[in-house]
XYZ file of C-alpha atoms in Angstrom:
630
model
C 0.000 0.000 0.000
C 1.372 3.469 -0.904
C 1.410 6.012 1.946
C 2.217 9.659 1.030
C 5.335 10.955 2.754
C 6.874 7.503 3.191
C 9.440 5.857 0.911
C 7.766 3.301 -1.354
C 9.651 0.019 -1.834
C 8.708 -2.871 -4.100
C 10.139 -6.257 -3.222
C 10.087 -9.379 -5.366
C 10.812 -12.887 -4.202
C 14.287 -12.627 -5.710
C 15.063 -9.818 -3.237
C 14.167 -12.201 -0.427
C 16.074 -15.221 -1.732
C 19.102 -14.793 0.561
C 16.885 -14.675 3.642
C 14.627 -17.484 2.445
C 17.505 -19.812 1.629
C 19.171 -18.973 4.931
C 16.027 -20.268 6.633
C 15.925 -23.262 4.296
C 19.511 -24.122 5.252
C 18.459 -24.079 8.904
C 15.611 -26.485 8.145
C 17.967 -28.748 6.206
C 20.190 -29.001 9.254
C 17.585 -29.181 12.027
C 14.164 -30.248 10.725
C 13.089 -33.697 11.923
C 10.684 -35.287 9.448
C 9.872 -38.137 11.825
C 6.431 -37.679 13.377
C 8.025 -37.469 16.822
C 9.744 -34.229 15.805
C 8.126 -30.796 16.356
C 5.202 -30.456 13.958
C 5.321 -26.654 14.139
C 8.772 -26.708 12.523
C 7.472 -28.824 9.641
C 4.556 -26.443 9.179
C 6.942 -23.480 9.155
C 9.063 -25.136 6.482
C 5.990 -25.877 4.354
C 5.096 -22.176 4.528
C 8.670 -21.259 3.623
C 8.600 -23.442 0.501
C 5.257 -21.947 -0.485
C 6.796 -18.472 -0.173
C 9.800 -19.449 -2.290
C 7.472 -20.705 -5.010
C 4.939 -17.893 -4.727
C 5.821 -16.019 -7.944
C 5.276 -17.107 -11.529
C 7.727 -19.748 -12.642
C 9.902 -17.337 -14.622
C 10.335 -15.248 -11.468
C 10.657 -18.069 -8.940
C 14.137 -19.087 -10.014
C 15.303 -15.602 -10.964
C 18.580 -15.179 -9.150
C 18.859 -18.803 -7.999
C 22.500 -19.715 -7.656
C 23.787 -23.267 -8.179
C 24.086 -23.470 -4.405
C 20.405 -22.529 -4.076
C 19.363 -25.228 -6.526
C 21.552 -27.776 -4.825
C 20.259 -26.991 -1.345
C 16.612 -26.864 -2.453
C 16.650 -30.312 -4.020
C 18.923 -31.653 -1.288
C 16.103 -30.846 1.144
C 13.563 -32.581 -1.069
C 15.786 -35.632 -1.471
C 16.634 -35.892 2.226
C 13.040 -35.710 3.390
C 11.686 -38.132 0.781
C 14.487 -40.551 1.594
C 13.347 -40.434 5.229
C 9.716 -40.873 4.161
C 10.603 -43.968 2.113
C 12.249 -45.514 5.185
C 9.923 -44.531 8.016
C 6.635 -43.589 6.388
C 4.373 -40.543 6.426
C 1.776 -40.719 9.167
C 1.341 -37.241 10.632
C -0.511 -34.357 9.007
C 2.358 -31.841 9.046
C 4.638 -34.402 7.376
C 2.207 -34.591 4.490
C 1.918 -30.809 4.269
C 5.693 -30.450 4.086
C 6.230 -33.169 1.492
C 3.304 -31.825 -0.513
C 4.905 -28.363 -0.477
C 8.153 -29.941 -1.736
C 6.331 -31.523 -4.661
C 4.401 -28.355 -5.490
C 7.627 -26.380 -5.765
C 9.457 -29.166 -7.614
C 6.664 -29.300 -10.161
C 6.779 -25.551 -10.620
C 10.511 -25.403 -11.375
C 10.922 -28.787 -13.080
C 11.429 -27.290 -16.549
C 14.281 -25.044 -15.417
C 15.840 -27.133 -12.652
C 17.514 -29.520 -15.090
C 19.552 -32.313 -13.545
C 18.614 -31.275 -10.005
C 14.985 -32.153 -10.717
C 15.800 -35.357 -12.633
C 18.085 -36.647 -9.901
C 15.425 -35.975 -7.277
C 12.615 -37.563 -9.271
C 14.525 -40.651 -10.391
C 16.523 -41.230 -7.250
C 14.337 -40.225 -4.317
C 10.743 -39.480 -5.265
C 10.714 -42.505 -7.565
C 12.080 -44.657 -4.743
C 9.298 -43.460 -2.450
C 6.669 -44.353 -5.076
C 8.062 -47.903 -5.234
C 8.305 -48.331 -1.467
C 5.797 -49.973 0.869
C 5.427 -46.611 2.621
C 3.674 -45.247 -0.445
C 1.102 -48.052 -0.168
C 0.723 -47.203 3.522
C 0.018 -43.602 2.548
C -2.613 -44.709 0.042
C -4.287 -46.881 2.678
C -4.953 -43.747 4.713
C -7.528 -42.733 2.099
C -9.892 -45.010 4.011
C -10.156 -42.173 6.569
C -11.726 -39.845 4.005
C -14.847 -38.088 5.347
C -16.352 -38.538 1.871
C -16.633 -42.223 2.755
C -18.681 -41.316 5.823
C -18.114 -40.186 9.388
C -18.817 -41.947 12.656
C -22.530 -42.667 13.202
C -24.375 -39.881 14.968
C -21.735 -37.218 14.303
C -23.028 -33.915 12.966
C -21.711 -30.484 12.154
C -21.350 -28.449 15.345
C -22.522 -25.268 13.613
C -25.947 -26.914 13.238
C -26.267 -26.628 17.022
C -24.251 -23.481 17.715
C -24.785 -21.354 14.639
C -22.378 -18.486 15.477
C -19.366 -20.839 15.563
C -17.428 -20.167 12.336
C -16.065 -23.684 11.901
C -16.846 -23.952 8.177
C -18.252 -27.428 8.703
C -14.997 -28.844 10.012
C -15.987 -29.676 13.605
C -18.272 -32.600 14.448
C -20.004 -33.492 17.705
C -22.348 -36.216 18.918
C -25.069 -35.989 21.568
C -25.633 -39.672 22.264
C -23.246 -40.716 23.609
C -21.812 -37.206 24.062
C -18.339 -36.654 22.643
C -15.849 -33.826 22.582
C -15.758 -31.743 19.386
C -13.788 -33.587 16.707
C -12.163 -32.301 13.535
C -13.589 -33.848 10.394
C -10.008 -34.263 9.149
C -7.862 -36.807 10.979
C -4.112 -36.514 11.530
C -3.633 -39.207 8.911
C -5.616 -37.399 6.192
C -3.401 -37.855 3.079
C -5.133 -35.892 0.320
C -3.030 -32.722 0.561
C 0.120 -34.723 -0.169
C -1.489 -37.039 -2.713
C -2.843 -34.097 -4.675
C 0.633 -32.586 -4.876
C 2.000 -35.968 -6.000
C -0.675 -36.235 -8.668
C 0.103 -32.726 -9.917
C 3.810 -33.474 -10.275
C 3.167 -36.819 -11.967
C 0.769 -35.214 -14.440
C 3.465 -32.726 -15.404
C 6.110 -35.455 -15.573
C 3.839 -37.540 -17.838
C 5.033 -35.431 -20.763
C 8.216 -37.501 -20.543
C 7.030 -40.724 -18.923
C 3.416 -41.730 -18.253
C 4.237 -44.894 -16.324
C 4.563 -43.319 -12.828
C 1.237 -41.525 -13.271
C -0.540 -44.692 -14.382
C 0.976 -46.657 -11.520
C -0.249 -43.959 -9.131
C -3.901 -43.942 -10.225
C -3.974 -47.738 -10.602
C -2.421 -48.388 -7.199
C -4.409 -51.125 -5.471
C -5.230 -49.021 -2.384
C -6.194 -46.052 -4.536
C -8.311 -48.355 -6.672
C -10.199 -49.580 -3.605
C -10.720 -45.981 -2.460
C -12.448 -45.272 -5.780
C -14.429 -48.506 -5.475
C -15.730 -47.469 -2.048
C -16.750 -44.061 -3.363
C -18.487 -45.682 -6.320
C -20.311 -48.165 -4.089
C -22.091 -45.286 -2.339
C -24.117 -44.612 -5.498
C -23.917 -47.975 -7.237
C -26.921 -49.625 -5.622
C -25.061 -52.437 -3.844
C -27.500 -51.906 -1.015
C -30.771 -50.918 -2.651
C -32.137 -49.656 0.653
C -29.308 -47.150 0.989
C -29.234 -44.170 -1.340
C -27.246 -40.927 -1.139
C -28.588 -38.626 1.537
C -28.720 -34.868 1.409
C -25.124 -33.731 1.689
C -23.865 -31.301 4.302
C -20.566 -32.297 5.914
C -18.880 -33.250 2.682
C -19.157 -29.773 1.191
C -17.320 -28.052 4.027
C -14.396 -25.777 3.304
C -11.761 -28.257 4.465
C -12.822 -30.963 2.041
C -12.689 -28.842 -1.094
C -9.139 -30.122 -1.529
C -10.377 -33.712 -1.792
C -13.024 -32.754 -4.325
C -10.377 -30.969 -6.388
C -8.171 -34.034 -6.073
C -10.917 -36.339 -7.333
C -11.688 -33.986 -10.204
C -8.043 -34.182 -11.266
C -8.039 -37.979 -10.896
C -11.079 -38.212 -13.158
C -9.397 -35.934 -15.691
C -6.354 -38.208 -15.749
C -8.422 -41.362 -16.162
C -10.601 -39.907 -18.902
C -7.552 -38.839 -20.889
C -5.793 -42.167 -20.498
C -5.271 -43.365 -24.068
C -5.273 -46.961 -22.919
C -8.910 -46.664 -21.916
C -9.933 -45.667 -25.422
C -7.797 -48.319 -27.108
C -9.034 -51.013 -24.742
C -12.647 -49.978 -25.254
C -12.342 -50.291 -29.020
C -10.501 -53.613 -28.958
C -12.624 -55.243 -26.250
C -16.051 -53.922 -27.222
C -18.411 -56.834 -27.090
C -15.700 -59.308 -26.051
C -16.126 -59.287 -22.259
C -13.263 -58.889 -19.810
C -9.777 -58.866 -21.239
C -6.779 -60.620 -19.786
C -5.719 -59.097 -16.496
C -8.795 -56.896 -16.267
C -10.459 -56.647 -12.886
C -13.987 -58.014 -12.780
C -15.843 -55.017 -11.423
C -19.193 -56.759 -11.090
C -20.609 -59.500 -8.979
C -23.429 -61.645 -10.267
C -25.943 -58.967 -9.388
C -24.317 -56.489 -11.746
C -23.028 -54.365 -8.860
C -19.650 -52.791 -8.320
C -17.557 -54.657 -5.780
C -14.207 -54.161 -4.106
C -11.538 -56.807 -4.407
C -9.041 -56.083 -1.665
C -6.831 -58.928 -2.849
C -6.436 -57.540 -6.354
C -2.807 -56.755 -7.058
C -3.045 -55.094 -10.465
C -5.816 -52.784 -11.528
C -6.485 -50.544 -14.476
C -9.119 -48.084 -13.359
C -9.345 -46.388 -16.726
C -10.510 -49.594 -18.360
C -13.799 -49.672 -16.476
C -16.100 -46.910 -17.635
C -18.761 -47.839 -15.098
C -16.372 -47.269 -12.197
C -15.491 -43.805 -13.482
C -19.173 -43.110 -14.015
C -20.071 -44.075 -10.444
C -17.204 -42.047 -8.949
C -18.292 -39.085 -11.054
C -21.835 -39.252 -9.707
C -20.519 -39.509 -6.159
C -18.407 -36.389 -6.703
C -21.305 -34.507 -8.324
C -23.370 -34.932 -5.158
C -20.836 -32.809 -3.251
C -20.032 -29.992 -5.674
C -21.321 -26.572 -4.694
C -21.920 -23.536 -6.874
C -18.232 -22.745 -6.588
C -17.581 -25.817 -8.766
C -20.061 -24.906 -11.505
C -17.494 -25.084 -14.311
C -16.256 -28.448 -12.997
C -19.817 -29.812 -13.092
C -20.189 -28.691 -16.700
C -16.881 -30.365 -17.537
C -18.016 -33.646 -15.961
C -21.237 -33.446 -17.973
C -19.212 -32.940 -21.163
C -16.502 -35.528 -20.571
C -18.148 -38.369 -18.632
C -21.820 -38.173 -17.663
C -23.230 -37.753 -21.164
C -20.540 -39.616 -23.097
C -21.678 -42.909 -24.582
C -18.285 -44.582 -24.072
C -18.856 -44.743 -20.316
C -22.015 -46.825 -20.666
C -21.150 -50.418 -21.632
C -22.761 -51.318 -24.949
C -24.553 -54.377 -23.580
C -26.409 -52.107 -21.159
C -27.308 -49.386 -23.635
C -30.852 -50.560 -24.127
C -33.895 -48.378 -23.552
C -36.751 -50.754 -24.241
C -36.028 -51.995 -27.749
C -33.939 -49.012 -28.854
C -30.265 -48.263 -28.358
C -29.355 -44.961 -26.743
C -27.451 -42.874 -29.256
C -24.796 -40.241 -28.712
C -27.220 -37.691 -30.160
C -29.828 -38.524 -27.514
C -27.248 -38.139 -24.758
C -26.330 -34.724 -26.137
C -29.977 -33.641 -26.099
C -30.311 -34.802 -22.505
C -27.127 -32.954 -21.578
C -28.469 -29.718 -23.029
C -31.676 -30.042 -20.992
C -29.780 -30.637 -17.749
C -27.351 -27.797 -18.454
C -30.248 -25.377 -18.825
C -31.581 -26.554 -15.468
C -28.107 -26.377 -13.905
C -27.609 -22.780 -15.023
C -30.898 -21.808 -13.392
C -29.514 -22.873 -9.989
C -26.731 -20.263 -10.024
C -27.139 -17.482 -7.493
C -23.976 -15.604 -8.473
C -23.350 -15.131 -12.181
C -19.566 -14.924 -11.736
C -19.547 -18.575 -10.657
C -20.291 -19.551 -14.256
C -16.671 -18.773 -15.152
C -13.317 -19.845 -13.761
C -12.653 -16.373 -12.333
C -14.421 -16.577 -9.002
C -14.047 -14.900 -5.637
C -16.021 -13.650 -2.630
C -17.936 -16.864 -1.984
C -20.447 -17.030 0.784
C -20.468 -19.883 3.273
C -23.736 -21.058 1.715
C -22.058 -21.395 -1.660
C -19.232 -23.384 -0.093
C -21.463 -25.825 1.677
C -24.628 -26.272 -0.383
C -24.472 -28.847 -3.209
C -25.665 -27.335 -6.467
C -27.385 -30.545 -7.590
C -30.027 -32.382 -5.586
C -29.155 -35.992 -4.651
C -31.884 -37.117 -7.070
C -30.945 -34.635 -9.812
C -31.424 -36.957 -12.846
C -35.160 -36.937 -12.019
C -35.325 -33.256 -11.097
C -36.784 -31.996 -14.385
C -40.001 -33.800 -13.450
C -40.375 -31.467 -10.487
C -41.156 -28.713 -13.002
C -44.404 -30.516 -13.849
C -45.333 -30.544 -10.170
C -44.631 -26.827 -9.827
C -46.729 -25.979 -12.871
C -49.601 -28.172 -11.677
C -49.602 -26.393 -8.311
C -49.572 -23.005 -10.026
C -52.339 -24.018 -12.403
C -50.169 -22.909 -15.317
C -50.504 -24.532 -18.722
C -47.207 -23.181 -20.054
C -43.752 -24.629 -19.417
C -40.641 -22.486 -19.821
C -37.557 -23.853 -21.629
C -38.899 -27.406 -21.999
C -41.882 -29.206 -23.437
C -43.730 -31.743 -21.315
C -42.515 -34.530 -23.585
C -38.887 -33.390 -23.236
C -39.146 -33.412 -19.460
C -40.640 -36.899 -19.266
C -38.366 -38.472 -21.867
C -35.165 -36.900 -20.560
C -35.786 -37.691 -16.890
C -37.143 -41.207 -17.236
C -34.837 -42.403 -20.009
C -31.676 -40.987 -18.453
C -32.511 -42.322 -14.983
C -33.337 -45.695 -16.554
C -29.956 -45.770 -18.269
C -28.221 -44.954 -14.983
C -30.057 -47.663 -13.070
C -29.195 -50.199 -15.762
C -25.575 -49.249 -15.102
C -26.016 -49.633 -11.315
C -26.188 -45.908 -10.516
C -29.006 -45.555 -7.967
C -29.559 -42.012 -6.718
C -33.151 -42.112 -5.484
C -34.985 -44.243 -2.947
C -37.976 -46.291 -4.044
C -40.287 -43.706 -2.463
C -38.671 -40.815 -4.299
C -38.896 -42.749 -7.553
C -42.591 -43.403 -6.895
C -43.138 -39.687 -6.285
C -41.275 -38.675 -9.438
C -43.308 -41.183 -11.461
C -46.444 -39.580 -10.063
C -45.264 -36.164 -11.264
C -44.965 -37.541 -14.810
C -48.784 -37.585 -14.892
C -49.177 -33.950 -13.821
C -48.242 -32.226 -17.081
C -50.681 -29.737 -18.624
C -50.925 -31.645 -21.922
C -51.514 -35.147 -20.461
C -48.651 -36.535 -22.552
C -48.818 -39.762 -20.567
C -51.660 -40.727 -22.910
C -49.365 -40.699 -25.965
C -48.442 -44.223 -26.972
C -44.645 -43.854 -26.741
C -44.683 -41.831 -23.519
C -47.174 -44.226 -21.946
C -44.918 -47.167 -22.811
C -41.917 -45.410 -21.238
C -43.772 -44.550 -18.024
C -45.235 -48.049 -17.813
C -41.785 -49.589 -18.219
C -40.382 -47.443 -15.412
C -43.311 -48.297 -13.117
C -42.870 -51.999 -13.870
C -39.141 -51.775 -13.084
C -39.827 -50.142 -9.716
C -42.491 -52.720 -8.852
C -40.222 -55.629 -9.760
C -37.338 -54.186 -7.748
C -39.531 -53.840 -4.670
C -40.816 -57.395 -5.012
C -37.263 -58.667 -5.377
C -35.860 -56.738 -2.416
C -38.932 -56.745 -0.176
C -38.835 -52.970 0.278
C -41.664 -50.712 1.368
C -42.370 -47.057 0.733
C -41.622 -44.398 3.339
C -44.288 -41.744 2.968
C -42.668 -39.419 5.499
C -40.000 -38.269 3.026
C -40.111 -35.056 1.033
C -39.441 -34.677 -2.658
C -36.264 -32.600 -3.103
C -36.621 -31.583 0.553
C -39.672 -29.503 -0.407
C -42.839 -31.393 -1.280
C -44.407 -33.792 1.200
C -45.980 -36.987 -0.045
C -49.326 -35.875 1.383
C -49.328 -32.705 -0.703
C -48.253 -34.536 -3.838
C -50.786 -37.335 -3.351
C -53.654 -34.863 -2.973
C -52.672 -33.294 -6.285
C -52.320 -36.694 -7.957
C -55.796 -37.729 -6.806
C -57.312 -34.584 -8.313
C -55.520 -35.055 -11.642
C -56.353 -38.761 -11.710
C -60.055 -38.116 -11.233
C -60.196 -35.470 -13.951
C -57.697 -36.692 -16.548
C -56.629 -40.317 -16.025
C -58.851 -41.771 -18.767
C -58.542 -45.195 -17.180
C -54.739 -45.347 -17.454
C -53.941 -48.611 -15.652
C -50.327 -47.860 -14.564
C -51.518 -44.498 -13.210
C -54.121 -46.466 -11.233
C -51.378 -48.622 -9.730
C -49.585 -45.514 -8.425
C -52.791 -44.237 -6.830
C -53.329 -47.607 -5.144
C -49.768 -47.911 -3.775
C -50.343 -46.131 -0.398
C -53.582 -48.065 0.217
C -51.902 -51.353 1.148
C -52.736 -52.502 4.670
C -49.172 -52.190 5.993
C -49.150 -48.426 5.388
C -50.647 -45.795 7.672
C -54.436 -45.769 7.768
C -54.445 -42.036 6.977
C -53.990 -42.806 3.267
C -56.952 -45.190 3.160
C -59.090 -42.730 5.106
C -58.078 -39.912 2.755
C -59.077 -41.783 -0.400
C -62.173 -43.617 0.836
C -63.653 -40.533 2.525
C -62.621 -37.418 0.578
C -61.686 -38.878 -2.819
C -63.846 -41.969 -3.112
C -64.921 -40.933 -6.625
C -61.424 -41.637 -7.978
C -61.828 -45.329 -7.149
C -64.301 -45.768 -9.982
C -61.499 -45.033 -12.451
C -59.072 -47.612 -11.030
C -58.401 -50.057 -13.875
C -55.156 -51.782 -12.888
C -54.959 -55.539 -12.519
C -53.586 -57.508 -9.576
C -50.311 -57.950 -11.445
C -49.900 -54.182 -11.782
C -50.275 -53.477 -8.063
C -47.266 -52.617 -5.924
C -47.008 -55.747 -3.832
C -49.515 -58.572 -3.979
C -53.285 -58.493 -3.631
C -52.867 -59.938 -0.140
C -51.045 -56.754 0.885
C -54.351 -54.920 0.364
C -56.478 -57.593 2.052
C -54.398 -58.577 5.074
C -54.527 -57.942 7.918
C -58.265 -57.483 7.892
C -59.393 -53.938 8.603
C -60.568 -53.213 12.161
C -61.109 -49.445 12.025
C -64.879 -48.940 12.242
C -64.853 -45.542 10.523
C -62.948 -46.851 7.515
C -65.196 -49.909 7.329
C -68.149 -47.549 7.208
C -66.586 -45.793 4.207
C -66.081 -49.184 2.529
C -69.719 -50.095 3.073
C -71.004 -46.740 1.815
C -68.930 -47.033 -1.364
C -70.260 -50.535 -2.035
C -73.874 -49.550 -1.428
C -73.755 -46.360 -3.509
C -72.519 -48.041 -6.706
C -69.421 -45.802 -6.779
C -67.193 -48.793 -7.483
C -67.048 -50.805 -10.671
C -68.041 -54.412 -10.131
C -64.994 -56.673 -10.004
C -62.504 -53.812 -9.782
C -59.614 -53.900 -7.317
C -61.210 -51.303 -4.964
C -64.544 -53.167 -4.998
C -62.835 -56.447 -4.109
C -60.859 -54.777 -1.307
C -63.927 -53.110 0.210
C -66.068 -56.242 -0.065
C -63.357 -58.376 1.546
C -62.887 -56.134 4.582
C -66.608 -55.520 5.117
C -67.378 -59.224 4.874
C -64.497 -60.107 7.203
C -65.747 -57.601 9.767
C -69.307 -58.932 9.539
C -68.076 -62.502 9.914
C -66.098 -61.621 13.025
C -69.038 -59.667 14.437
C -71.318 -62.641 13.842
C -68.831 -64.979 15.505
C -68.551 -62.697 18.524
C -72.335 -62.491 18.802
C -72.640 -66.248 18.520
C -69.941 -66.701 21.171
C -71.696 -64.289 23.536
C -75.029 -66.052 23.027
C -73.383 -69.380 23.802
C -71.852 -68.013 27.001
C -75.253 -66.824 28.149
């Protein structure tokens, strides 16, 4: 800052080199890399290296003497030699070694033999050592893989605490505040390693490929992928909060760079072309079990992550769930390079009904989702790479909903609530086709982002459009296929709906169901799959409120129920057993039967007749028993 009346001096890093290298010499002589040494000294040295490398590369080495170069890389070599022998377990060790690699990568083109000797002799030795595998194993402590059960962000309880989402607490049993990052968190160092290896790949790609295909790193990606891959159909991604905190942005940036490396790996493209339609090649890891789900093989010794498009796809979707508005350009890049690229969907799975999904269709879907994505932006400057002044909300709020592939359908719900007949940006057919076909493709490739209840609710919204496109032959076939798939999955897994959830954290099932009942009564035209959705909450194992709602306030809709037993969610017995005991509901059943509101032989008529008759039989038996006792 210029102050009138005072001399104005401008310093560059080169002016500070003597002082900086004097301090570096002290660290060379006295710094103890071992975790038992003072961590504050290691942190100071990491800051010193960052200061040395602060300027642009052409200025960093301006004025470096041969002695400076020698001492700089002597430090790097000494500390990595120690790391290869004794390991890297403590956080400040990783910060220091990461700072070494950041600076080495910055000056590699002008450091000549100093850099080559360090890379080949010391850094390369560390990469081949068992200590590197030990470092990779520490990825299992990543908060992206989950935190201890019951832990939650402390700022949710004490709002004024500016912890940026990095401090967790638990009420039961109570625990002391805990940092979300453990002392063994390795990402800061691994990201620096990845950056240097990417630069070095101009000369030799082998170290980079060995890094990303490391067995422990491979299993880290597998565990991330499993969180969205539907291995446990009852577990789907929850609304994200902790994983978008300020401290974990480094891991998201790391994963984005890993995905970039894997996508650009030429071997992936060559292998895809040569192996297309031929199954697993020699030495390729079988990424599926018999259920078509991604699995982790801890015993696998050699892996080639780039050769499995479905793994990259699943990791990408896991990462997308955590990216805030700050990462808008990264989301667009993932859309362009992975999510809507046909190569990442195995050809044997690219079947939508009887038609193959084309690259052109994927591009149309991508355009529709990009339009929706852009509408989420609150700060226009986030749409470019030149960003600053982010709010805490932008840091910590994911830009995409956990169920985002279905989210276009929510537009139909909004328009139905507003009573508007006009949709902006999309047609009703575009919304239904894009959402249901894309989500179907994902589920066929084991990407499951929505619970069965959320999928039921989204399918209901497909019937709420102003133009009743669900009556068109092709659209009806698509919706029917998606309803059938959900029904079959629930029968296979024995799942039930949870009607306490909200759609996109906004719309309750009660509010949606009321709207669906109104639309069904006025515009269903006897659509059988639509009938099956209306009947779903009326099974006996669900809360009686849904049966009371329909049989009292919306009994007229039951006349339009045309689905068969086979189209019901669950079996017919689920609607008949246990026999109804609520007298008020039984009265509604009896009134509906006596007023000819129900079609003879229809599912509702059979349900009402069964429960009324069962109640009368029990009443008769009780009366007979009482008479006998007398």
